[in-house]
């Protein structure tokens, strides 16, 4: 007899911002899922989300994704429960701005560990549990399109995410699984506060609402799009990065786009 397997969505970075919005919108758009597994460090914030969604079975994994031991915890849980992962959303992430020589080594390592290492590790752990029709949504950023002096480590981490998504999309295509890299410009979340970043007036002008970015990302992922870009300004950056000489654009971005340090 075929063994019953529950269908789940797994969302990292679910305690705030876009990760939280993903959980809310997945609960609304995918009512047939048996559970949504949510990962972040702040257990209380995850518990508040659980209270807000009484109709949805939420499984809380309060994990620090900068710590490698969190991967073993997730791996064990997956092996024990053997779910079918219909949607994987890697939204955990952080960034600090300022010139590289002004940044603490811990901050640089944390950025790479969460934005890149954890995203790839969580994806790798989930791969055996994805099925044809499953969707993988990875939070990259508009910073992935162009190096960004003053935000160099973060932009490089997101370029890494975008490159990873592009390759994975091709690897998983024959299995009927689509990978979508979400590349928004600035979004109104706790991200800036968490990283001690004060937004430049230009970026403030283009701040997007997280609900809209997430709605578009889910729609694009359902269509199997490789890249989801919300907002006119970041679409323009993407086109410019494809067409214009990178050196000149990087110099321009260092003058115009770089956020100020607090
Ligand atoms: N906001 C923007 O302008 C913007 C633009 C483009 C891309 N993005 C990307 O979008 C994603 C979501 O960011 P957001 O804007 O929603 O920011 P946010 O509100 O600050 O959310 C970041 C999430 O990541 C989690 N996180 C951070 N470090 C973690 C760790 N060590 N272990 C586990 N979870 C960790 C946080 O949870 P805990 O603190 O509870 O651990 C939080 O849930 C990030 O990858 C970010 O780089 C953001």
mmCIF file of C-alpha atoms in Angstrom, residues 94-249:
data_model
loop_
_atom_site.group_PDB
_atom_site.id
_atom_site.type_symbol
_atom_site.label_atom_id
_atom_site.label_comp_id
_atom_site.label_asym_id
_atom_site.label_seq_id
_atom_site.Cartn_x
_atom_site.Cartn_y
_atom_site.Cartn_z
ATOM 1 C CA UNK A 94 20.813 39.857 6.119
ATOM 2 C CA UNK A 95 23.164 42.576 5.008
ATOM 3 C CA UNK A 96 25.392 45.299 6.417
ATOM 4 C CA UNK A 97 26.528 48.285 4.438
ATOM 5 C CA UNK A 98 29.615 50.458 4.447
ATOM 6 C CA UNK A 99 32.997 49.893 2.799
ATOM 7 C CA UNK A 100 34.414 46.394 3.252
ATOM 8 C CA UNK A 101 37.305 47.668 5.411
ATOM 9 C CA UNK A 102 34.803 49.128 7.881
ATOM 10 C CA UNK A 103 32.910 45.875 8.368
ATOM 11 C CA UNK A 104 33.372 43.465 11.244
ATOM 12 C CA UNK A 105 34.606 40.046 10.164
ATOM 13 C CA UNK A 106 31.710 38.375 11.998
ATOM 14 C CA UNK A 107 29.213 40.434 10.024
ATOM 15 C CA UNK A 108 30.799 39.451 6.721
ATOM 16 C CA UNK A 109 30.864 35.764 7.674
ATOM 17 C CA UNK A 110 27.255 35.822 8.932
ATOM 18 C CA UNK A 111 26.085 37.410 5.687
ATOM 19 C CA UNK A 112 27.722 34.730 3.579
ATOM 20 C CA UNK A 113 26.729 31.928 5.973
ATOM 21 C CA UNK A 114 23.027 32.808 5.978
ATOM 22 C CA UNK A 115 22.558 34.284 2.489
ATOM 23 C CA UNK A 116 24.599 31.653 0.637
ATOM 24 C CA UNK A 117 25.681 28.634 2.697
ATOM 25 C CA UNK A 118 22.371 28.131 4.521
ATOM 26 C CA UNK A 119 20.306 28.778 1.393
ATOM 27 C CA UNK A 120 22.242 26.105 -0.496
ATOM 28 C CA UNK A 121 22.282 23.685 2.441
ATOM 29 C CA UNK A 122 18.528 23.955 3.066
ATOM 30 C CA UNK A 123 17.900 23.550 -0.658
ATOM 31 C CA UNK A 124 20.154 20.488 -0.817
ATOM 32 C CA UNK A 125 18.456 18.921 2.184
ATOM 33 C CA UNK A 126 15.015 19.442 0.649
ATOM 34 C CA UNK A 127 15.843 18.163 -2.852
ATOM 35 C CA UNK A 128 14.958 14.490 -2.180
ATOM 36 C CA UNK A 129 11.554 15.614 -0.932
ATOM 37 C CA UNK A 130 10.602 17.767 -3.939
ATOM 38 C CA UNK A 131 8.243 16.267 -6.514
ATOM 39 C CA UNK A 132 7.218 17.192 -10.066
ATOM 40 C CA UNK A 133 5.298 20.456 -9.744
ATOM 41 C CA UNK A 134 7.221 21.560 -6.641
ATOM 42 C CA UNK A 135 8.533 25.110 -6.591
ATOM 43 C CA UNK A 136 11.745 26.522 -5.111
ATOM 44 C CA UNK A 137 11.735 30.255 -4.390
ATOM 45 C CA UNK A 138 15.051 31.841 -3.437
ATOM 46 C CA UNK A 139 15.306 35.416 -2.182
ATOM 47 C CA UNK A 140 18.107 37.010 -4.153
ATOM 48 C CA UNK A 141 17.906 40.790 -4.702
ATOM 49 C CA UNK A 142 18.199 43.475 -7.342
ATOM 50 C CA UNK A 143 21.750 43.793 -5.966
ATOM 51 C CA UNK A 144 22.450 40.498 -7.726
ATOM 52 C CA UNK A 145 22.414 42.278 -11.092
ATOM 53 C CA UNK A 146 25.231 44.691 -10.335
ATOM 54 C CA UNK A 147 28.188 44.921 -7.929
ATOM 55 C CA UNK A 148 27.449 47.591 -5.342
ATOM 56 C CA UNK A 149 30.316 49.522 -3.726
ATOM 57 C CA UNK A 150 29.272 50.295 -0.165
ATOM 58 C CA UNK A 151 27.187 47.115 -0.081
ATOM 59 C CA UNK A 152 29.768 44.818 -1.657
ATOM 60 C CA UNK A 153 29.466 41.675 0.482
ATOM 61 C CA UNK A 154 25.683 41.664 0.345
ATOM 62 C CA UNK A 155 25.567 42.282 -3.430
ATOM 63 C CA UNK A 156 28.146 39.526 -3.989
ATOM 64 C CA UNK A 157 26.138 37.120 -1.803
ATOM 65 C CA UNK A 158 23.022 37.804 -3.875
ATOM 66 C CA UNK A 159 24.901 37.395 -7.179
ATOM 67 C CA UNK A 160 25.917 34.006 -5.786
ATOM 68 C CA UNK A 161 22.253 33.174 -5.058
ATOM 69 C CA UNK A 162 21.189 34.207 -8.563
ATOM 70 C CA UNK A 163 23.927 32.114 -10.179
ATOM 71 C CA UNK A 164 22.993 29.124 -8.001
ATOM 72 C CA UNK A 165 19.307 29.485 -8.960
ATOM 73 C CA UNK A 166 20.073 29.659 -12.673
ATOM 74 C CA UNK A 167 22.059 26.400 -12.559
ATOM 75 C CA UNK A 168 19.591 24.638 -10.289
ATOM 76 C CA UNK A 169 16.700 25.652 -12.546
ATOM 77 C CA UNK A 170 18.345 23.737 -15.403
ATOM 78 C CA UNK A 171 19.221 20.748 -13.220
ATOM 79 C CA UNK A 172 15.664 20.425 -11.950
ATOM 80 C CA UNK A 173 13.809 21.246 -15.171
ATOM 81 C CA UNK A 174 13.691 17.589 -16.347
ATOM 82 C CA UNK A 175 12.078 16.690 -13.018
ATOM 83 C CA UNK A 176 9.288 19.223 -13.509
ATOM 84 C CA UNK A 177 10.527 21.420 -10.650
ATOM 85 C CA UNK A 178 10.991 25.156 -11.174
ATOM 86 C CA UNK A 179 13.381 27.458 -9.330
ATOM 87 C CA UNK A 180 12.643 31.178 -9.091
ATOM 88 C CA UNK A 181 15.132 33.822 -7.961
ATOM 89 C CA UNK A 182 13.287 36.783 -6.459
ATOM 90 C CA UNK A 183 15.144 40.026 -7.173
ATOM 91 C CA UNK A 184 13.403 43.048 -5.690
ATOM 92 C CA UNK A 185 14.781 46.515 -5.085
ATOM 93 C CA UNK A 186 14.341 47.976 -1.589
ATOM 94 C CA UNK A 187 11.356 46.518 0.289
ATOM 95 C CA UNK A 188 9.736 47.907 3.458
ATOM 96 C CA UNK A 189 10.821 45.283 6.037
ATOM 97 C CA UNK A 190 13.013 45.004 9.146
ATOM 98 C CA UNK A 191 15.974 44.311 6.869
ATOM 99 C CA UNK A 192 17.438 47.839 7.061
ATOM 100 C CA UNK A 193 16.973 48.164 10.803
ATOM 101 C CA UNK A 194 18.509 44.706 11.377
ATOM 102 C CA UNK A 195 21.585 45.642 9.323
ATOM 103 C CA UNK A 196 21.949 49.170 10.748
ATOM 104 C CA UNK A 197 21.307 50.599 7.292
ATOM 105 C CA UNK A 198 19.934 54.053 6.673
ATOM 106 C CA UNK A 199 18.295 54.217 3.250
ATOM 107 C CA UNK A 200 19.426 56.801 0.723
ATOM 108 C CA UNK A 201 16.641 59.190 -0.372
ATOM 109 C CA UNK A 202 16.677 57.562 -3.827
ATOM 110 C CA UNK A 203 16.129 54.067 -2.450
ATOM 111 C CA UNK A 204 13.458 55.385 -0.089
ATOM 112 C CA UNK A 205 11.603 56.673 -3.134
ATOM 113 C CA UNK A 206 11.406 53.164 -4.593
ATOM 114 C CA UNK A 207 10.512 51.228 -1.414
ATOM 115 C CA UNK A 208 8.121 48.393 -2.307
ATOM 116 C CA UNK A 209 5.543 46.788 -0.027
ATOM 117 C CA UNK A 210 6.493 43.222 0.944
ATOM 118 C CA UNK A 211 2.975 41.848 0.280
ATOM 119 C CA UNK A 212 3.167 42.902 -3.372
ATOM 120 C CA UNK A 213 6.667 41.553 -3.938
ATOM 121 C CA UNK A 214 5.644 38.220 -2.427
ATOM 122 C CA UNK A 215 2.375 37.994 -4.403
ATOM 123 C CA UNK A 216 4.303 38.507 -7.632
ATOM 124 C CA UNK A 217 6.974 36.021 -6.583
ATOM 125 C CA UNK A 218 4.377 33.308 -5.887
ATOM 126 C CA UNK A 219 2.639 34.014 -9.206
ATOM 127 C CA UNK A 220 5.952 33.934 -11.103
ATOM 128 C CA UNK A 221 6.984 30.718 -9.351
ATOM 129 C CA UNK A 222 3.637 29.099 -10.259
ATOM 130 C CA UNK A 223 4.383 29.983 -13.912
ATOM 131 C CA UNK A 224 7.885 28.522 -13.587
ATOM 132 C CA UNK A 225 9.673 31.831 -14.197
ATOM 133 C CA UNK A 226 13.412 31.771 -13.462
ATOM 134 C CA UNK A 227 13.567 35.345 -12.177
ATOM 135 C CA UNK A 228 10.902 37.438 -10.451
ATOM 136 C CA UNK A 229 11.478 41.182 -10.587
ATOM 137 C CA UNK A 230 9.035 43.542 -8.900
ATOM 138 C CA UNK A 231 9.039 47.238 -9.685
ATOM 139 C CA UNK A 232 9.979 49.498 -12.554
ATOM 140 C CA UNK A 233 13.247 50.787 -11.076
ATOM 141 C CA UNK A 234 14.784 47.379 -10.605
ATOM 142 C CA UNK A 235 13.620 46.227 -14.054
ATOM 143 C CA UNK A 236 15.536 49.211 -15.396
ATOM 144 C CA UNK A 237 18.653 48.246 -13.390
ATOM 145 C CA UNK A 238 18.423 44.707 -14.777
ATOM 146 C CA UNK A 239 18.230 45.928 -18.380
ATOM 147 C CA UNK A 240 21.040 48.447 -17.835
ATOM 148 C CA UNK A 241 23.231 45.732 -16.290
ATOM 149 C CA UNK A 242 22.724 43.614 -19.409
ATOM 150 C CA UNK A 243 23.319 46.371 -21.944
ATOM 151 C CA UNK A 244 25.800 48.878 -20.520
ATOM 152 C CA UNK A 245 29.490 48.523 -19.588
ATOM 153 C CA UNK A 246 29.688 47.218 -16.033
ATOM 154 C CA UNK A 247 32.600 49.426 -14.942
ATOM 155 C CA UNK A 248 30.683 52.615 -15.657
ATOM 156 C CA UNK A 249 27.538 51.299 -14.003
#
